[in-house]
Coordinates of C-alpha atoms in Angstrom, one line a residue:
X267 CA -67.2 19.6 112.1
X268 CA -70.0 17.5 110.7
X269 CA -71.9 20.4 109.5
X270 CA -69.1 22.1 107.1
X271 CA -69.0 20.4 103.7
X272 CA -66.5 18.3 103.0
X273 CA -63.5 19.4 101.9
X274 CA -62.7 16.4 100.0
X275 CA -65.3 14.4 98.0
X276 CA -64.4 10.8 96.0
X277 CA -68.0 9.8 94.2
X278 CA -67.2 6.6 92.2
X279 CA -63.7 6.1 92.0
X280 CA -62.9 3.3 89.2
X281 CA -59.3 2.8 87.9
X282 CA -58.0 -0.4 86.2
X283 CA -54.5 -1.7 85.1
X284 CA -54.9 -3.8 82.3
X285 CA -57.1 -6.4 83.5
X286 CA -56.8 -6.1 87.1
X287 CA -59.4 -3.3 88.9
X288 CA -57.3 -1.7 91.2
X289 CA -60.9 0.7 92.4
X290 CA -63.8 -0.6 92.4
X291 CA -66.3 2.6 92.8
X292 CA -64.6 4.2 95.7
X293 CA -66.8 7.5 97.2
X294 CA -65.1 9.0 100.7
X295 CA -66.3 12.1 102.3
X296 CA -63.4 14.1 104.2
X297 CA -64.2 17.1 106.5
X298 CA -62.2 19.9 107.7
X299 CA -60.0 18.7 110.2
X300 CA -61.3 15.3 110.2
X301 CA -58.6 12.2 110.6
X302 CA -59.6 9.4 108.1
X303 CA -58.0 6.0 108.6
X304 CA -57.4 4.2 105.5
X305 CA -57.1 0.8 105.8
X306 CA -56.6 -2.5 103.7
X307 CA -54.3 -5.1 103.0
X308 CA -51.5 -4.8 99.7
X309 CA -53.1 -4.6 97.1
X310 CA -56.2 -3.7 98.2
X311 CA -56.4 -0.2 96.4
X312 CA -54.5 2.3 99.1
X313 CA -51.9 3.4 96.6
X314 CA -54.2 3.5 93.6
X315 CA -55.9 6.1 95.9
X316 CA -53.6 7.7 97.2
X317 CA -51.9 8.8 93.9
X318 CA -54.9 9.9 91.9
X319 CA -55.0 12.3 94.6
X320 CA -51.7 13.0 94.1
X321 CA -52.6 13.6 90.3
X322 CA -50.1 10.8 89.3
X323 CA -52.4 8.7 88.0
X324 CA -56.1 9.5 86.2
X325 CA -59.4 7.5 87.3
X326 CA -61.2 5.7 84.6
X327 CA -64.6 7.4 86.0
X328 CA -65.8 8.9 89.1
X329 CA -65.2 12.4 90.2
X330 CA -63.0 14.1 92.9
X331 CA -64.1 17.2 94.1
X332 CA -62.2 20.1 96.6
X333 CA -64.5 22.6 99.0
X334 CA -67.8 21.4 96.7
X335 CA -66.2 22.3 93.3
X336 CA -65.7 19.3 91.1
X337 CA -61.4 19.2 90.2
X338 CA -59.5 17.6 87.2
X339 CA -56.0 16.4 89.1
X340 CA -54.1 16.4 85.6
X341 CA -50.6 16.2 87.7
X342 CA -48.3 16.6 90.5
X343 CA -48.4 20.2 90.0
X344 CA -52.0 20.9 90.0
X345 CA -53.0 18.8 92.9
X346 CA -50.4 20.8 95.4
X347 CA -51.8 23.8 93.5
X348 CA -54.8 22.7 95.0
X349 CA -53.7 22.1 98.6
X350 CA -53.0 18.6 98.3
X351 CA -49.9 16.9 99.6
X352 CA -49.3 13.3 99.6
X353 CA -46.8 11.7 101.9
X354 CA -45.3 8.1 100.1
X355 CA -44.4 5.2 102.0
X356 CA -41.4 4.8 99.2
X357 CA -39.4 7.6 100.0
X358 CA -38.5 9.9 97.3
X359 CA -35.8 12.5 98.2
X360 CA -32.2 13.5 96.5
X361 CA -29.5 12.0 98.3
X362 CA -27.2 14.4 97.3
X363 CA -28.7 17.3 98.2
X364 CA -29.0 18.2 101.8
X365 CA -32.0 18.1 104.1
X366 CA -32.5 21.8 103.9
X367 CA -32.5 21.3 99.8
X368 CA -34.8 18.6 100.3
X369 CA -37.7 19.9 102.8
X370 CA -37.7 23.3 100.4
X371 CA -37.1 21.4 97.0
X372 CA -38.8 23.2 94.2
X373 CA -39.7 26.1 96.6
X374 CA -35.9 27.3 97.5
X375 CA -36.2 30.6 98.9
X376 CA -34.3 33.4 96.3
X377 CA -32.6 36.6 97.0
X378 CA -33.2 38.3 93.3
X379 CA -31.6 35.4 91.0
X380 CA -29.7 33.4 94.1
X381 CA -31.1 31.1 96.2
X382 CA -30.7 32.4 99.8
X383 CA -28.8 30.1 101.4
X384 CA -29.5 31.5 104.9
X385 CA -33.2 31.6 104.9
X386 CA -33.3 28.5 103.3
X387 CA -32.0 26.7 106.4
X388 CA -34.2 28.8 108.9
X389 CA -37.3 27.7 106.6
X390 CA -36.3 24.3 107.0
X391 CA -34.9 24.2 110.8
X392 CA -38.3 25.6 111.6
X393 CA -40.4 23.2 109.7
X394 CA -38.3 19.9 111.3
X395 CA -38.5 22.1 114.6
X396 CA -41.5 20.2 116.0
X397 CA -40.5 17.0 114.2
X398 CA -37.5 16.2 115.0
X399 CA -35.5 19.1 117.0
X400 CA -32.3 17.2 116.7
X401 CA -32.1 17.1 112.6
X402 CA -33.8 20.5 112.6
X403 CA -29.9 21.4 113.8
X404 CA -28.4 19.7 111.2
X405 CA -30.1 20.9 108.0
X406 CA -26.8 21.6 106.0
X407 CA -25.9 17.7 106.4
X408 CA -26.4 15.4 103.0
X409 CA -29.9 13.1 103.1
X410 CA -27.8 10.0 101.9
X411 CA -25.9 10.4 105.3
X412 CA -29.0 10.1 107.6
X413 CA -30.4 6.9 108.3
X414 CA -33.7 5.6 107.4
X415 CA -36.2 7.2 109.3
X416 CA -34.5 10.4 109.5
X417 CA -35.1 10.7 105.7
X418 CA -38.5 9.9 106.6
X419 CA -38.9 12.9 108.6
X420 CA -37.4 14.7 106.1
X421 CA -40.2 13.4 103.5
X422 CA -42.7 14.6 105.8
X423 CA -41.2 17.8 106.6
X424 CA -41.2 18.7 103.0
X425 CA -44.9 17.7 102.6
X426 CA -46.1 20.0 105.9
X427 CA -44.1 22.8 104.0
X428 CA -46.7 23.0 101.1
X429 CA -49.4 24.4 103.6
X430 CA -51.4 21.5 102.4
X431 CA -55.5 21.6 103.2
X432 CA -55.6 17.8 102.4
X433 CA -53.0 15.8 103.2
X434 CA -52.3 12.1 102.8
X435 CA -49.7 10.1 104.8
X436 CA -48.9 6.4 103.8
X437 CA -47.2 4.3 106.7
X438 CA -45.5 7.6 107.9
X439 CA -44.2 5.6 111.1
X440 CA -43.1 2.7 109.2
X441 CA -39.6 3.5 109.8
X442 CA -39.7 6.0 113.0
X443 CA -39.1 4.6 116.3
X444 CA -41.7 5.6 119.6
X445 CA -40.3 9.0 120.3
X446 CA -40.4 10.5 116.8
X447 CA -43.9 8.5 116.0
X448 CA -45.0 10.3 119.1
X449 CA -44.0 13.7 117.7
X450 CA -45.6 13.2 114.4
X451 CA -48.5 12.1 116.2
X452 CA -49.2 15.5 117.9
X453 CA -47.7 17.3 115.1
X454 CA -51.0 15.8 112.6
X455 CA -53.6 15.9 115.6
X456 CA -52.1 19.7 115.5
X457 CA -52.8 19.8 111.9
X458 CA -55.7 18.5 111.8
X459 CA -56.8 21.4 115.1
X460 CA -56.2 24.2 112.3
X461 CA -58.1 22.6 110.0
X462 CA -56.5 20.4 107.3
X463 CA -57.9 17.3 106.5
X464 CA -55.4 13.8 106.8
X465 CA -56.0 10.3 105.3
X466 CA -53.8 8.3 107.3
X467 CA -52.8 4.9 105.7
X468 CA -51.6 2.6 108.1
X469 CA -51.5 -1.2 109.3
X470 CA -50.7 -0.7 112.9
X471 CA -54.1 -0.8 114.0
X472 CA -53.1 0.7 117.6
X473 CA -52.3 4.0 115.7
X474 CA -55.3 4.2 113.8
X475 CA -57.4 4.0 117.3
X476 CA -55.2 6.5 118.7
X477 CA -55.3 8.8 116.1
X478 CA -58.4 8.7 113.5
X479 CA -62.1 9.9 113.8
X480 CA -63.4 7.5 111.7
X481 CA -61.7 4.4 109.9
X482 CA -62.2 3.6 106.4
X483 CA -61.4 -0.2 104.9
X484 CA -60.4 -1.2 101.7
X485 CA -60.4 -4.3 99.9
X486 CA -60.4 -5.5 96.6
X487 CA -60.6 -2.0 95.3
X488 CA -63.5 -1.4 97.0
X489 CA -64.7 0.3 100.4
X490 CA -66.1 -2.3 102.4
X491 CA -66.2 -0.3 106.1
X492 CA -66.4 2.9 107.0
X493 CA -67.1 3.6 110.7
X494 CA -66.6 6.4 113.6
X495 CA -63.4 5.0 115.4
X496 CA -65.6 4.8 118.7
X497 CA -68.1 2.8 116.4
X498 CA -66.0 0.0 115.8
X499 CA -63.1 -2.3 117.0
X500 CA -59.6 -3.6 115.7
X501 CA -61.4 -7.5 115.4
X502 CA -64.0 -5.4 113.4
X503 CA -62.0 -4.2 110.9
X504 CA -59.3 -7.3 110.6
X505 CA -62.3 -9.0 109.9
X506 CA -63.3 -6.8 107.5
X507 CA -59.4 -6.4 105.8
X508 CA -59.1 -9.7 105.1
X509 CA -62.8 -11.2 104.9
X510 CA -62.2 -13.7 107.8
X511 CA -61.2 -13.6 111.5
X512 CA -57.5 -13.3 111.6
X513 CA -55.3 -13.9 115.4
X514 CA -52.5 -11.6 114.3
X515 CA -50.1 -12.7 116.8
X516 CA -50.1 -17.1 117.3
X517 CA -48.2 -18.3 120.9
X518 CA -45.3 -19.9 120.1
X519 CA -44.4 -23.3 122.1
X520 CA -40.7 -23.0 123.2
X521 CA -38.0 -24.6 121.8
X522 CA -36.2 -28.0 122.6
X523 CA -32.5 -27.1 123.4
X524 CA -30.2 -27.6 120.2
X525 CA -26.6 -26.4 119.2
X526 CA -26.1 -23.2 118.3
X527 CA -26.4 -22.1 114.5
X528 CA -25.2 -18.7 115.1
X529 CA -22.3 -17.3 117.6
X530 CA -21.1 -14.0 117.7
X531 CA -18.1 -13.3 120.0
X532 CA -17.1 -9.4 120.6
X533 CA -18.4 -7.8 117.2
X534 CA -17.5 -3.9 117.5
X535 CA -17.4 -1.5 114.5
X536 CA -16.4 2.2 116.3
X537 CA -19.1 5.1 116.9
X538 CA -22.0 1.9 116.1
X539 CA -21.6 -1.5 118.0
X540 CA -19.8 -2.7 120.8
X541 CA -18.7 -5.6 122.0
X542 CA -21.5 -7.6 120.6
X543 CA -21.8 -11.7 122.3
X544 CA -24.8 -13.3 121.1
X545 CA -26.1 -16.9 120.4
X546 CA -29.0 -18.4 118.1
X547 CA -29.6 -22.2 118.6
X548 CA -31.6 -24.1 116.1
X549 CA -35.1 -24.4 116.1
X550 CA -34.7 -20.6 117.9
X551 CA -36.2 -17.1 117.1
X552 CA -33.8 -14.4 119.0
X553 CA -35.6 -11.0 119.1
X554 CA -33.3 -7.5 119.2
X555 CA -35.2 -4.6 120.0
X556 CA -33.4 -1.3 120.1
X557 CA -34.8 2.4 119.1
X558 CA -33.2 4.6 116.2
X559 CA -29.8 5.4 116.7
X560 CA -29.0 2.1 118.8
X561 CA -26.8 0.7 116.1
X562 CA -29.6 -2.6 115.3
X563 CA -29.3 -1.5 111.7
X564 CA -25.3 -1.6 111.5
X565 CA -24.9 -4.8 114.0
X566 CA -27.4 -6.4 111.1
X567 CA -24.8 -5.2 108.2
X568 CA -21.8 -6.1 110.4
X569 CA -22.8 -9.7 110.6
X570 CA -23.7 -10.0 107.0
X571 CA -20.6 -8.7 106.3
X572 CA -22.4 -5.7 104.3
X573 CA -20.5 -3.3 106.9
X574 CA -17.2 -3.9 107.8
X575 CA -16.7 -4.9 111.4
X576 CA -13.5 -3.6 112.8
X577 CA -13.0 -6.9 115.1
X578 CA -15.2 -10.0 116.3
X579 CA -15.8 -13.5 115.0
X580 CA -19.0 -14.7 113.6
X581 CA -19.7 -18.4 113.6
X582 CA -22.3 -20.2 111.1
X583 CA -22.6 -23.7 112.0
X584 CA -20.0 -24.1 113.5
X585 CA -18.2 -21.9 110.8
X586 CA -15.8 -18.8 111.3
X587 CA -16.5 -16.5 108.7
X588 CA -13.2 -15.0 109.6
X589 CA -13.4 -11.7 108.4
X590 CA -17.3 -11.5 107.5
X591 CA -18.3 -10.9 103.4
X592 CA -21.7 -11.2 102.3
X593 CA -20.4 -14.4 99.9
X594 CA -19.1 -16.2 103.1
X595 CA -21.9 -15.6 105.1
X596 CA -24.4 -16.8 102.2
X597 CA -21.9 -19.6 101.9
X598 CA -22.0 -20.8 105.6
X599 CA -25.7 -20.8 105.3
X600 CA -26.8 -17.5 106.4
X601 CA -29.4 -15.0 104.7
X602 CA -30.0 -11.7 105.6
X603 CA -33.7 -10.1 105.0
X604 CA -33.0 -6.5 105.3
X605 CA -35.1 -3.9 106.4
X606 CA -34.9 -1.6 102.9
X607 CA -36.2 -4.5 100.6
X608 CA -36.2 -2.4 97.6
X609 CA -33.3 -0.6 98.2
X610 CA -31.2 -3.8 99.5
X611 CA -33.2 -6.9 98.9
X612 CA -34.6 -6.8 95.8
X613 CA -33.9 -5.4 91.8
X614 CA -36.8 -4.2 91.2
X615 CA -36.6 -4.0 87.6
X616 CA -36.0 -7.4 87.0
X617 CA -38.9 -10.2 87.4
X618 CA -40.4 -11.9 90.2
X619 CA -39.2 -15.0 88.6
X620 CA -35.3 -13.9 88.5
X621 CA -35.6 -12.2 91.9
X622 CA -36.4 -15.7 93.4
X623 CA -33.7 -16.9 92.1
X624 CA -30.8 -14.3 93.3
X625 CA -29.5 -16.2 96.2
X626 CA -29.1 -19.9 94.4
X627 CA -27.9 -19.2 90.8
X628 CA -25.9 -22.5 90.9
X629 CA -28.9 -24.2 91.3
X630 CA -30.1 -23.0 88.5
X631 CA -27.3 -22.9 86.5
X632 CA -25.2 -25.7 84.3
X633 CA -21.6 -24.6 83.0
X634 CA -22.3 -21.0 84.1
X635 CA -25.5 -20.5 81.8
X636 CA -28.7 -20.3 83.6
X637 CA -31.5 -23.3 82.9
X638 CA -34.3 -21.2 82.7
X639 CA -36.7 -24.4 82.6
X640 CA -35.2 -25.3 86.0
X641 CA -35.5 -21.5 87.1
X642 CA -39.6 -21.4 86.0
X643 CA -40.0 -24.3 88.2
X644 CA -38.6 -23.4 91.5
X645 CA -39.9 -20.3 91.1
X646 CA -43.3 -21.6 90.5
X647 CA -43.0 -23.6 93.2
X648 CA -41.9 -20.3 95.9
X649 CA -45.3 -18.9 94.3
X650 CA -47.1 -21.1 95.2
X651 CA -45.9 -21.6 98.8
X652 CA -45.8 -18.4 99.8
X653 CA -49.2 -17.7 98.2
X654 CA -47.0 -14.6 96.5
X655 CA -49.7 -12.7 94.3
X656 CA -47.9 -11.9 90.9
X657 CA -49.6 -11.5 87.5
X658 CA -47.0 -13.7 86.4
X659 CA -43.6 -15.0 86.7
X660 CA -41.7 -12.4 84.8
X661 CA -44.0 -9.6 86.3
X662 CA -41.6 -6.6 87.2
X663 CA -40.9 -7.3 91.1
X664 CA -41.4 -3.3 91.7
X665 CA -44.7 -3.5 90.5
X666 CA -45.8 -6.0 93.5
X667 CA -47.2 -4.6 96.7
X668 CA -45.1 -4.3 100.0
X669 CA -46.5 -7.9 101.7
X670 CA -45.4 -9.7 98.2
X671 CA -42.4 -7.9 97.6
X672 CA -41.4 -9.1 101.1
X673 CA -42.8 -12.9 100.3
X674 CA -40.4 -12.6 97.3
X675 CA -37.2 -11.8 99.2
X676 CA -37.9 -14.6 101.9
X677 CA -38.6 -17.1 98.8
X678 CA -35.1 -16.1 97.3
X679 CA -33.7 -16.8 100.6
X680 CA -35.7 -20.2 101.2
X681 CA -34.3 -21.7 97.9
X682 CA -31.0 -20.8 99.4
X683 CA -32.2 -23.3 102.6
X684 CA -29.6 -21.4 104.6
X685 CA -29.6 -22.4 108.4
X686 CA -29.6 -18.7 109.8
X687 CA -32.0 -15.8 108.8
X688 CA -31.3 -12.7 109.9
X689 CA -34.3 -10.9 109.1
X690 CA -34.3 -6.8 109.8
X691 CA -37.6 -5.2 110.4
X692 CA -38.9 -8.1 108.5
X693 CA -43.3 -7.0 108.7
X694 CA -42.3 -3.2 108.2
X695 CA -45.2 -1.5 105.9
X696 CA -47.1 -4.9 105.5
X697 CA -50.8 -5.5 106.2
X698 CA -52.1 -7.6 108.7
X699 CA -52.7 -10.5 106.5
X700 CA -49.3 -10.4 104.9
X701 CA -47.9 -10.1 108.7
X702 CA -49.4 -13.2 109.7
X703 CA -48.3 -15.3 106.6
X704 CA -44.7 -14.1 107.5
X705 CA -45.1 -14.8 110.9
X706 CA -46.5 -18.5 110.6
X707 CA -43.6 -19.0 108.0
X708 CA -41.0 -18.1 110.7
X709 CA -42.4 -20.5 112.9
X710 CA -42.2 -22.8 110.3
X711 CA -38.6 -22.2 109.7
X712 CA -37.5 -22.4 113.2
X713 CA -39.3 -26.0 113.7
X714 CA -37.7 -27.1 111.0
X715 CA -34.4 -26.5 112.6
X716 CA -33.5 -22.9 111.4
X717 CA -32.1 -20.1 113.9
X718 CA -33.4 -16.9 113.2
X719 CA -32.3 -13.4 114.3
X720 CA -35.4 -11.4 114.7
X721 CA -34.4 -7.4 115.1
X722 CA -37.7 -5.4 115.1
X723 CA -38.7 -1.8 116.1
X724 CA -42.2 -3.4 116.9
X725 CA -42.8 -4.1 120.7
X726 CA -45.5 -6.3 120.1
X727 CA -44.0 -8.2 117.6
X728 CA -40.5 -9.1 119.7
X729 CA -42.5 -10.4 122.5
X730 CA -44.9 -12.5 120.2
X731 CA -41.9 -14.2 118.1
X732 CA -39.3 -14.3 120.1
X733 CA -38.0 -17.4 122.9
X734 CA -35.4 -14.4 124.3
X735 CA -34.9 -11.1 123.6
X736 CA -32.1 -8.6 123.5
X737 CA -31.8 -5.1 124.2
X738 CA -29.8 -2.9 122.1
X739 CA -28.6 0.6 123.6
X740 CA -25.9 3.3 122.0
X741 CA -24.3 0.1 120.2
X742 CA -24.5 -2.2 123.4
X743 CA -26.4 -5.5 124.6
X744 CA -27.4 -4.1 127.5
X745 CA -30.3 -7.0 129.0
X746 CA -31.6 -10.0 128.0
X747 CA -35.1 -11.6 128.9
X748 CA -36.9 -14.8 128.3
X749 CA -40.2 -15.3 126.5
X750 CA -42.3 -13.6 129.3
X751 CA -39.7 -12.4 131.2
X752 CA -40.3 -8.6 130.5
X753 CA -43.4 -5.8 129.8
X754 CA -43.1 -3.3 127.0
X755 CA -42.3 -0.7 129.6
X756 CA -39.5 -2.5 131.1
X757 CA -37.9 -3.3 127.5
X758 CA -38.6 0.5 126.0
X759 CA -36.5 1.8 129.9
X760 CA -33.8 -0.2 129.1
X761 CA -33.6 0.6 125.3
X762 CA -33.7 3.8 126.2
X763 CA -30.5 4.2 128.6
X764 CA -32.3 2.9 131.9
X765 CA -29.7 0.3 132.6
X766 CA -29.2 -0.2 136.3
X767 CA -31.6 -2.7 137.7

């Protein structure tokens, strides 16, 4: 492999964004079938990269070239013209349409002036095939009716059916669970055995060891490592991500015993949760750990009152939410995090500074008009505290990376000072750096008296965080274990359907 040119040169990438340099002089060499790990924390450059090689964006100098022959990517069009396929961590698909639609959009298959409905679903069935076997038999059904990482699939799918010779994937497992990640993970090693070339952005460290040849760090805009995989070593390139030694998961003492903040008796929405008993005390973090399909993502809704539950009580602080609403539950004192933050958490075209403020209008607010002074302070202050990295307070929030988009949804939420958080998949395509910071400030929430509801696809994660954890299975609690009580092996065989023992 090391003798064939590369298929894909960067020489002296620069792009900036007004006054911020976004690439600082990038140059990458990418073989034929060679796996490149990108990593960096937000904000580092990834994106920057990745979408002038998508030809959404043009460098301010520096050359890209394709197979030794220096290439102009003007747009979308002409980079897929010229084999290359970029896979976004923001998924970008038509709801309406259905995943067949989607996986062939642009490229529907025609009988004379008709699309051909038939091949059109074979096409796509066979492209999901070694994906996901299970959606590949449900092709006609609409996107907007399959969860989260099923569109993600569906996003990748539509990617490996542009016969791509460089393809880039950012945070493709970001919202899969271990089965499917393990799928994709054969299906690019398979890939990248015929011959196509993958940069593979990522911040779980354990699949870029897995899966890359050689590991490439960003930060600042600039390439600061670039290493064989068997060269180096995940301290190596933390250290090298964030300029410092980083622990990326900190033991947590346990907690004194205190009254519970959050009760939930008999919860049950049909075909998603059932029967749902759980308890958060103060000062606690709860961990739920369940794979895709295992109703997490609905029992999270249901408590928020963003999904109707069809019975069960849920207590705040000693206070029945009766039949659960999102203004209740804020009332009572709970927030919710959720996993989609820029679908559900944020409004991304509004400013950081009136995103912080979403969740406490009224203390902002005198006879119904915002004070806007008062507003610029607190949110000042959440800046500052969380460390958020903003070019200012009215900077669009969409415009942030994922780590401070996230900071910016927990800060809302803090001015709140609810008593429960409820935080879904709250690290979910955040770098290391970003991960600790939000771990360290839920530590810092529970000791000073919060409960929070931890429910995380992350293994690691559930058994850093979390005094107990529960086990979610086809909509059911079906074991609990103490900090320490349980290895990943025995959690994933009860997640999925191992229950006796």
């Amino acid at each position: 492999m090391t003798d064939e040119p590369p298929r894909l040169r960067l020489s002296g990438i620069t792009k900036s964004f007004g006054g911020v340099r976004a690439l600082r002089g990038v140059s990458l060499d990418l073989r034929p079938g060679e796996i490149v790990a990108l990593c960096g924390e937000n904000g580092a450059g990834k994106s920057t990269l990745a979408k002038a090689l998508a030809g959404e964006i043009a460098p301010d100098s520096g050359t890209i070239a394709i197979d030794g022959r220096t290439v102009a990517l003007t747009d979308p069009a002409t980079a897929r013209r010229l084999g290359i396929a970029v896979i976004y961590q923001e998924l970008n698909y038509v709801p309406t349409l259905s995943v067949a639609e989607n996986v062939l959009l642009g490229k529907l298959p025609r009988r004379g002036p008709r699309i051909d409905w038939p091949a059109t679903e074979r096409e796509a069935a066979a492209i999901l095939a070694p994906l996901a076997p299970d959606l590949a038999g449900r092709v006609r059904q609409p996107v907007a009716a399959l969860p989260v990482a099923e569109r993600q699939i569906v996003e990748i799918a539509r990617a490996l059916s542009l016969d791509a010779r460089v393809l880039v994937m950012d945070e493709p497992t970001a919202a899969l669970n271990h089965e499917d990640a393990s799928r994709l993970f054969a299906l690019v090693r398979a890939l990248a055995a015929q011959g196509v070339s993958i940069i593979y952005v990522s911040h779980r460290l354990d699949e870029v060891f897995a899966l890359a040849d050689r590991v490439v760090v960003l930060r600042d805009g600039a390439v600061v490592g670039d290493a064989p995989t068997a060269a180096t070593d995940r301290a190596r390139v933390v250290r090298q991500m964030v300029g410092s030694d980083v622990a990326e998961f900190a033991p947590r003492p346990a907690p004194a015993s205190a009254a519970p903040v959050l009760e939930v008796h008999g919860l049950s929405r049909r075909g998603a949760i059932h029967e749902i008993d759980l308890t958060v005390h103060a000062g606690e973090i709860v961990g739920v750990f369940g794979l895709l399909g295992s109703g997490a993502e609905t029992l999270v809704k249901a408590l928020f009152g963003a999904r109707r539950a069809d019975r069960g009580e849920v207590i705040v602080d000693g206070r029945s939410l009766g039949t659960p609403t999102p203004e209740r539950a804020r009332r009572a004192g709970m927030a919710l995090v959720p996993g989609e933050r820029k679908e559900e958490g944020l409004v991304l075209g509004l400013g950081v500074r009136e995103n912080l403020s979403l969740s406490s209008l009224a203390a902002v607010s005198r006879a119904g008009v915002i004070d806007r002074r008062r507003e610029r302070e607190r949110a000042d202050a959440s800046i500052r505290s969380l460390r958020i990295r903003t070019p200012g307070l009215d900077a669009p929030v969409g415009r942030l990376s994922g780590g401070n988009q996230q900071k910016v949804v927990l800060g809302r939420w803090l001015q709140a000072r609810p008593r429960v958080f409820v935080l879904e998949e709250p690290t979910r395509g955040i770098d290391v750096g970003a991960k600790v910071e939000v771990y360290r400030l839920m530590e810092g929430l529970a000791e000073g008296g919060a409960g929070i509801l931890l429910v995380s696809s992350e293994l690691p994660e559930i058994l850093s965080m979390a005094d107990r954890i529960l086990v979610l299975s086809e909509g059911r609690l079906v074991a609990e274990f103490p900090r320490g009580g349980a290895t990943q092996e025995e959690i994933l065989d009860r997640a999925i359907g191992r229950h006796d023992g």
